[in-house]
Structure formats: structure tokens, C-alpha cells
XYZ file of C-alpha atoms in Angstrom:
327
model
C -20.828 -28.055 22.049
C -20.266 -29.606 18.456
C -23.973 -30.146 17.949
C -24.647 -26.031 17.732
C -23.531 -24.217 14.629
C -20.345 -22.093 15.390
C -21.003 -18.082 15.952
C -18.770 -16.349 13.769
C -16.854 -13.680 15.270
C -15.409 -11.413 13.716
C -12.528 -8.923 14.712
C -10.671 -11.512 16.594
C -7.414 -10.314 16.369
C -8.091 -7.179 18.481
C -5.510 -6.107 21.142
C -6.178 -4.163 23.976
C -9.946 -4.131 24.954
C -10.868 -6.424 22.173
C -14.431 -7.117 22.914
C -14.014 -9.926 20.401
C -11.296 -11.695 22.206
C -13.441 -11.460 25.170
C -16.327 -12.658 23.723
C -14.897 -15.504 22.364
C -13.401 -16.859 26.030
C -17.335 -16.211 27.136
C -19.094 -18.236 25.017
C -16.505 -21.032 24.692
C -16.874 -20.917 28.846
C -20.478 -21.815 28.001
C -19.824 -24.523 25.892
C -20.814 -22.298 22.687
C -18.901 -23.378 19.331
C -17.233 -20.045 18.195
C -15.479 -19.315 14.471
C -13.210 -16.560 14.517
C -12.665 -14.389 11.809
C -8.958 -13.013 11.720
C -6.759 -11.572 9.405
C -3.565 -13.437 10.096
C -2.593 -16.547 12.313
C -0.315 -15.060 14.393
C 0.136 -15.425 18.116
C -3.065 -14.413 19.049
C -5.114 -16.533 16.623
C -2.934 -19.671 18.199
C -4.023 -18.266 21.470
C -7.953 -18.510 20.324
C -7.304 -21.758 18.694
C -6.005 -23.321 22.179
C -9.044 -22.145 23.588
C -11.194 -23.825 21.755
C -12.411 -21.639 18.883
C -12.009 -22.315 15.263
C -9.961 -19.952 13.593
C -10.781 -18.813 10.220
C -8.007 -16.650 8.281
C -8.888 -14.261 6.081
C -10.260 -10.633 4.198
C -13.103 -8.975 5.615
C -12.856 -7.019 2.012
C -13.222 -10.113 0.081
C -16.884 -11.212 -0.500
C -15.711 -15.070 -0.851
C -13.677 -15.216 2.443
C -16.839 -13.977 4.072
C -18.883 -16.250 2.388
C -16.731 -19.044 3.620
C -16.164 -17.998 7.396
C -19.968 -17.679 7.224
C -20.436 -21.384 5.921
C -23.215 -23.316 8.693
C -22.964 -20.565 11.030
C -26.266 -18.881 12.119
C -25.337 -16.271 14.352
C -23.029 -13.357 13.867
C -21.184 -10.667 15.695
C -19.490 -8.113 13.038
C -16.609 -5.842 14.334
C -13.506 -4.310 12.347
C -10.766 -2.025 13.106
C -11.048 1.218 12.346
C -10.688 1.478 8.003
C -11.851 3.801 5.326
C -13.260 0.599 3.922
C -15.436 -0.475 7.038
C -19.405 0.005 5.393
C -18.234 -1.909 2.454
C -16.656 -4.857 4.998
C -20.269 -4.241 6.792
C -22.310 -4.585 3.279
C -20.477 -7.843 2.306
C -21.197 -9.678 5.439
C -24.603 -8.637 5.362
C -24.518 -9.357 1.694
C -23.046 -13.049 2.141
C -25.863 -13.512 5.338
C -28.754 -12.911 2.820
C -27.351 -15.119 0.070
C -27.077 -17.813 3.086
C -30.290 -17.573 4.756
C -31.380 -18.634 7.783
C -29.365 -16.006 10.216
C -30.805 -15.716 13.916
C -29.211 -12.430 14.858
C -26.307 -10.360 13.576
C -24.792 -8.372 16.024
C -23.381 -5.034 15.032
C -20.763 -2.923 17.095
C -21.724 0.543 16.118
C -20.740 3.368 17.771
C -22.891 5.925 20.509
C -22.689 8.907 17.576
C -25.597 6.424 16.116
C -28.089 8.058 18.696
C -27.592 11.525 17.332
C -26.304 10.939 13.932
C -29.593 12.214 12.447
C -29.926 12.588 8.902
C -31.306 16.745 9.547
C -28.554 16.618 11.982
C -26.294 15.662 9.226
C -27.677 17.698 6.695
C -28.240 20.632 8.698
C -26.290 23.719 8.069
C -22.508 24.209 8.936
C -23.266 26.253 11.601
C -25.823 24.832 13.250
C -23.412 21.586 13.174
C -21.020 23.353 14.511
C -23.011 24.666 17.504
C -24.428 21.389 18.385
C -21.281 19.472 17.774
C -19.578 21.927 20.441
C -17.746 24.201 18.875
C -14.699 23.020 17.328
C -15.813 20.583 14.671
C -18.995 20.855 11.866
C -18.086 17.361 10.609
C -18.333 13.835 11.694
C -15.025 11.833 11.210
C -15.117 9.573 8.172
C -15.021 6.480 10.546
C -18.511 7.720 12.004
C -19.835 8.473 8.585
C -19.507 4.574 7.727
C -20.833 3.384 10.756
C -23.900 5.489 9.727
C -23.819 4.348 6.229
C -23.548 0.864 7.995
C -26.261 1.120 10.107
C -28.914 2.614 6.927
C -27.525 -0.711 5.144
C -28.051 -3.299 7.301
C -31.706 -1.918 8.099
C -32.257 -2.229 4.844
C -30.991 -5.748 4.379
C -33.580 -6.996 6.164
C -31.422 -9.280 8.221
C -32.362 -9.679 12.166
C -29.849 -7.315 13.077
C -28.606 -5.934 16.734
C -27.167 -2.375 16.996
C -24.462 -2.316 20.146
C -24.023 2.046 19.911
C -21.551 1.961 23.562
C -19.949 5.077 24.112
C -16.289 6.166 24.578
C -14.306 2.965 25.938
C -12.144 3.378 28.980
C -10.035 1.438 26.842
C -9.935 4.296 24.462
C -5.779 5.413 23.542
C -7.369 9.006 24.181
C -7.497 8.061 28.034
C -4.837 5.107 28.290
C -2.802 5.478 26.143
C -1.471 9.365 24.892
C -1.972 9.791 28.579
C 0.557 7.764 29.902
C 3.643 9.281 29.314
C 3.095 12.217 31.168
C 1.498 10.377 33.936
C 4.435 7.956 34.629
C 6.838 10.723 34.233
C 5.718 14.013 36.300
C 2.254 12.352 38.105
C 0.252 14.644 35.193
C -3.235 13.243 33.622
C -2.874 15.709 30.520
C -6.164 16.027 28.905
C -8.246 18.501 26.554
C -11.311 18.607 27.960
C -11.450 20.723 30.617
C -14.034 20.605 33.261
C -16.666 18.578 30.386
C -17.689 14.862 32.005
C -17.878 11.671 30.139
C -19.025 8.185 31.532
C -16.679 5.667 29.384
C -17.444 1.947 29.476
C -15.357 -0.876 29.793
C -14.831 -3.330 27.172
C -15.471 -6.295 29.046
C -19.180 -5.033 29.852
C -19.465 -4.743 26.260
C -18.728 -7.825 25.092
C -20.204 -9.728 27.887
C -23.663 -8.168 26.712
C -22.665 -8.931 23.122
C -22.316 -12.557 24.446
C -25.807 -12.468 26.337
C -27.458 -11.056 22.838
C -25.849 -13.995 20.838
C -26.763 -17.138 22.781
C -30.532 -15.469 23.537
C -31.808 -13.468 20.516
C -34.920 -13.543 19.718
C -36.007 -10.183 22.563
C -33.124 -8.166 21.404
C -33.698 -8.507 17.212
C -34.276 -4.820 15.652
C -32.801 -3.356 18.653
C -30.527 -0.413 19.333
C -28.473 -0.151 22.677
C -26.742 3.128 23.405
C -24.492 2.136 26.294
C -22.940 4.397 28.345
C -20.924 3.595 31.875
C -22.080 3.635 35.288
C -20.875 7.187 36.469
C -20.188 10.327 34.692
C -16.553 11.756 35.855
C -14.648 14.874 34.918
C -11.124 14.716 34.659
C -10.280 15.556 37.976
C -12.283 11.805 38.554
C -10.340 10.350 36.252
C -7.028 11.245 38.003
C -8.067 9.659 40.890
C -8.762 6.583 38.934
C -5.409 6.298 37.385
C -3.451 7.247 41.017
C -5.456 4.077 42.701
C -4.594 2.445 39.179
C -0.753 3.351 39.418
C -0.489 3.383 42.956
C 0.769 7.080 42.512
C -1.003 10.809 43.586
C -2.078 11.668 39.815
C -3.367 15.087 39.029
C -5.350 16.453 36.015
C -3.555 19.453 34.211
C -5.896 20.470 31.481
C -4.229 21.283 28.455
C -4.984 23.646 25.174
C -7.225 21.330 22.800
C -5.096 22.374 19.537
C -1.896 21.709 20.960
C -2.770 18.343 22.334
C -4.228 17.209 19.236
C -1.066 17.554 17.584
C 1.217 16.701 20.310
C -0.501 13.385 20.865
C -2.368 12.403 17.817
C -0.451 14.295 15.038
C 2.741 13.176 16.237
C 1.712 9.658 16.602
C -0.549 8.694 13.903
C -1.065 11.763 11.300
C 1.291 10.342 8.964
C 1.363 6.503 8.678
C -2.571 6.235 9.569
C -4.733 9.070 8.735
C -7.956 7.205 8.718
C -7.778 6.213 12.440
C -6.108 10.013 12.841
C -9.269 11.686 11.910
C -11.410 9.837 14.434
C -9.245 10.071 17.213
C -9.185 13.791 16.583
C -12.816 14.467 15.973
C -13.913 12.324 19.194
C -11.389 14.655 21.318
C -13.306 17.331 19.730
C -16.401 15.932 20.380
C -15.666 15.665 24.268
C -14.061 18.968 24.708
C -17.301 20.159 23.330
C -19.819 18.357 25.635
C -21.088 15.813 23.354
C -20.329 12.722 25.291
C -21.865 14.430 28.604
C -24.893 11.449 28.570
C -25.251 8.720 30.939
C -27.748 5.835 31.167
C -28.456 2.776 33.211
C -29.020 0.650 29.944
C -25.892 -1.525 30.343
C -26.765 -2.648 34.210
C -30.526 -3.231 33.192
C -29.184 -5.614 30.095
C -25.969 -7.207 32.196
C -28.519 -7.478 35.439
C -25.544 -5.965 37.170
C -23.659 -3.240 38.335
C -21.671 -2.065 35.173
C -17.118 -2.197 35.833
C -15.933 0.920 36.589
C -12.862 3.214 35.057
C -10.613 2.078 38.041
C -11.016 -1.243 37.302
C -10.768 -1.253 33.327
C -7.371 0.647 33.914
C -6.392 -1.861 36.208
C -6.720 -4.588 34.197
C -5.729 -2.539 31.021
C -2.348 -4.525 30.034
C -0.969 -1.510 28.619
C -0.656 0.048 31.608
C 0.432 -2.422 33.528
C 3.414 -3.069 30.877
C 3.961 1.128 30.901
C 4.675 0.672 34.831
C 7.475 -2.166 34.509
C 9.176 -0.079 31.890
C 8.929 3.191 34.153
């Protein structure tokens, strides 16, 4: 394993769903030297370090920590929590590959807007963004506008670069986590989207295709995945899921899209983070309005299997698990 240059990985110090956390356990399974890129050495940096991987603290906002995680390393997966600052974290990686040189792939997490983030789309009139948006929103969130911006850089850079676009996770605090309150308490999935369908994928599918793209490059280079799940499910689906998931009969009780917006991301976020706010809110808009109504069989052509389904990302979801010792 020491003979290969490390992958840097970045976004390490994810929590629930962290594709990067997964990824990392994948490719050290296969023997693959791994850097990862966190912002503190906490708990679950010592975790990744007793695995195996080579932890690497520091700034994704300063250009000479990313120059030095980068150091020998040839391949790169880029991920970062949700930030105003996320195309300028995206610019200086890409920045400190070029000045490197010699950089197989770089593997971007983008996001499924990508696919219809056009720029007439974008630059159309508010009305007509409104219509196709669904309805109740004109605007993209400011986390989706620097994914775009990220995307038009790293084309640019001309760096062999990988665009991962995977739809809503099943991970998402939209479905497990604002959710779970009411479910524990009266049986209730309370949701805003009334009969529209989504097909969200799990995070582990994700990053186990991220993994696949890293230690095999050279087909994937200049690509763009949009990845949806295997199934598209209304909500009524999606109660089942969580009753086999809790063990419980769960029903879906649709709820007014303004009120829940406030009740459950408002409440909870509005204040100390409205950044990650914003996004939350404009993808619950986005689903009430029909935009994430797209399914594909992308992720089991790429994994060469079938895909995990809702039940099983909310079984293994560890925030639900913990929500039904406390109930």
C-alpha cells in the first residue's frame, strides 16, 4: 500500500452519511493509501487515523494548507460542508492541483441541480424561473449557485476532473432528521410535498462509486454522473420505509409547505446558520414543486449492482437508531 501515492480526501470529518468517511474505509479495505483532509483532530479524525489513513489537519480556505495536504498525492476527491465560501475552497484546490501537476483525476461532489442549472435557465426571466422551478421559488439557493460557479471553474482549469451530480440523499435532515420528532411521538411522517415523488440515494452508493472512479480513472475523466436512486416513491412510500425502519405503523400527514419551512428549518437553523438555512429551504421548495421527480438507472450501470434502497439507508442511519433509544 505504501508504494502508491495517498488519495487525498477531503471532507473527512463528515457525520451522518459522510460519503468521505465511507470512502476512506473502502479504499483502505483495498489496500489504497488515503490522506484525509479535516478540519480538526477530534474523535473522528482518531477514528480515520486507526484505520489506516493519514490525517491531515487543516483550512480548506487557506491556499497553503491545500497545497500541503496535496503534497505527492495524484488523485483527489473534493467535498465540503455546506459554506458561503465553497467555489472559492473549490478554486484553491483546483488552483494548488495545477501548480502541482501531474493529477490523474479529481473527483468533484456536485450536486443533481448541475443537470438543469443552465445558464438560459439561469438567466431566464423571473417568471419563467418560477414556472419551471415549480412554483414557489425563482431562485437557486446560494449553495447551488457555487456549485455552479464550481463546476464553470474547474472546466476551465483544465484539470481531469469527475462531476458526481447525485440527487437528494436519503440521508438528507429534510427526510431523517426534521422528520423524526413527529414520527417517534404520534407515528406521523410530516412532510411538504404532497403527493410529488422523489427517488433519494443513499450515501453509501455514492461513495462506493466515488471509490470505483478513484482507483480506475482514466474511462470516467470529463465525465458528469447525475445519480438518482433505484425507485421513485411518494410520501406515502416513504412511510412505509420508516414503519419497517422503526418497527412502528408510520403514516404520511402532508403538511402546508410555509408552515413547515418555518416550523422545521426556521426554528432550527434560521438564526445561527443561514447559509445551510437557505438550501435546506429552497430544496423543500424544489420538491414540493416537482423538480426532483427524475429517476435513472445510472448508479446500478456504474456500481454493476442493484443500487441500496430508502429502507435500508434509514436503517443504518445512526441518527435514527440513537432517536429510538431516547424515545
Amino acid at each position: 500500500m505504501s508504494k502508491r501515492p495517498p488519495i487525498l480526501i477531503t471532507g473527512a470529518g463528515g457525520e451522518v452519511g459522510s460519503i468521505s468517511r465511507t470512502m476512506i474505509k473502502m479504499l483502505l479495505s483495498q489496500q489504497y493509501p488515503v490522506r484525509a483532509f479535516v478540519r480538526r483532530d477530534d474523535e473522528r479524525a482518531e477514528a480515520l487515523r486507526q484505520a489506516g489513513a493519514e490525517i491531515f489537519v487543516g483550512d480548506l480556505l487557506n491556499v497553503a494548507d491545500v497545497a500541503a495536504a496535496l503534497k505527492g498525492c495524484r488523485r483527489i476527491y473534493f467535498s465540503m460542508s455546506l459554506n458561503p465560501y465553497y467555489s472559492d475552497a473549490t478554486i484553491l484546490m483546483a488552483a494548488a492541483a495545477r501548480a502541482q501537476g501531474a493529477i490523474e483525476v479529481f473527483v468533484n461532489i456536485s450536486e443533481f441541480e448541475q443537470t438543469f442549472m443552465t445558464f438560459d435557465r439561469m438567466t431566464a426571466e423571473r417568471e419563467a424561473r418560477l414556472a419551471w422551478l415549480g412554483g414557489s421559488v425563482a431562485e437557486w439557493s446560494p449553495q447551488q449557485r457555487a456549485h455552479w460557479a464550481s463546476e464553470q471553474a474547474l472546466q476551465w482549469s483544465g484539470l481531469p476532473v469527475v462531476n458526481i451530480r447525485a440527487t437528494m440523499f436519503a440521508e438528507n435532515p429534510i427526510l431523517s432528521w426534521f422528520p423524526l420528532k413527529p414520527l417517534l411521538s404520534a407515528g406521523e411522517l410530516h412532510l411538504p410535498f404532497g403527493a410529488q415523488k422523489i427517488a433519494p440515494i443513499a450515501a453509501y452508493d455514492v461513495a462506493e462509486i466515488c471509490a470505483k472512479i478513484l482507483i480506475d480513472p482514466p474511462t470516467h475523466i470529463s465525465m458528469s454522473y447525475a445519480l438518482t436512486g433505484p425507485v421513485l416513491k411518494d410520501m406515502h412510500g416513504f412511510a412505509e420505509d420508516y414503519g419497517a425502519a422503526l418497527g412502528r405503523k408510520i403514516s404520511y400527514v402532508p403538511q402546508d409547505l410555509d408552515a413547515w419551512i418555518d416550523t422545521y428549518i426556521n426554528s432550527a437553523l434560521a438564526a445561527r446558520n443561514p447559509h445551510i438555512a437557505d438550501h435546506l429551504k429552497t430544496i423543500t421548495r424544489l420538491v414540493a414543486g416537482g423538480r426532483y421527480d427524475v429517476v435513472n438507472d445510472e448508479l446500478e450501470r456504474l456500481l454493476g449492482r442493484a443500487p441500496k434502497t430508502v429502507r435500508w439507508a434509514l436503517e443504518q442511519n445512526p441518527r435514527i437508531r440513537q432517536a429510538l433509544e431516547g424515545a
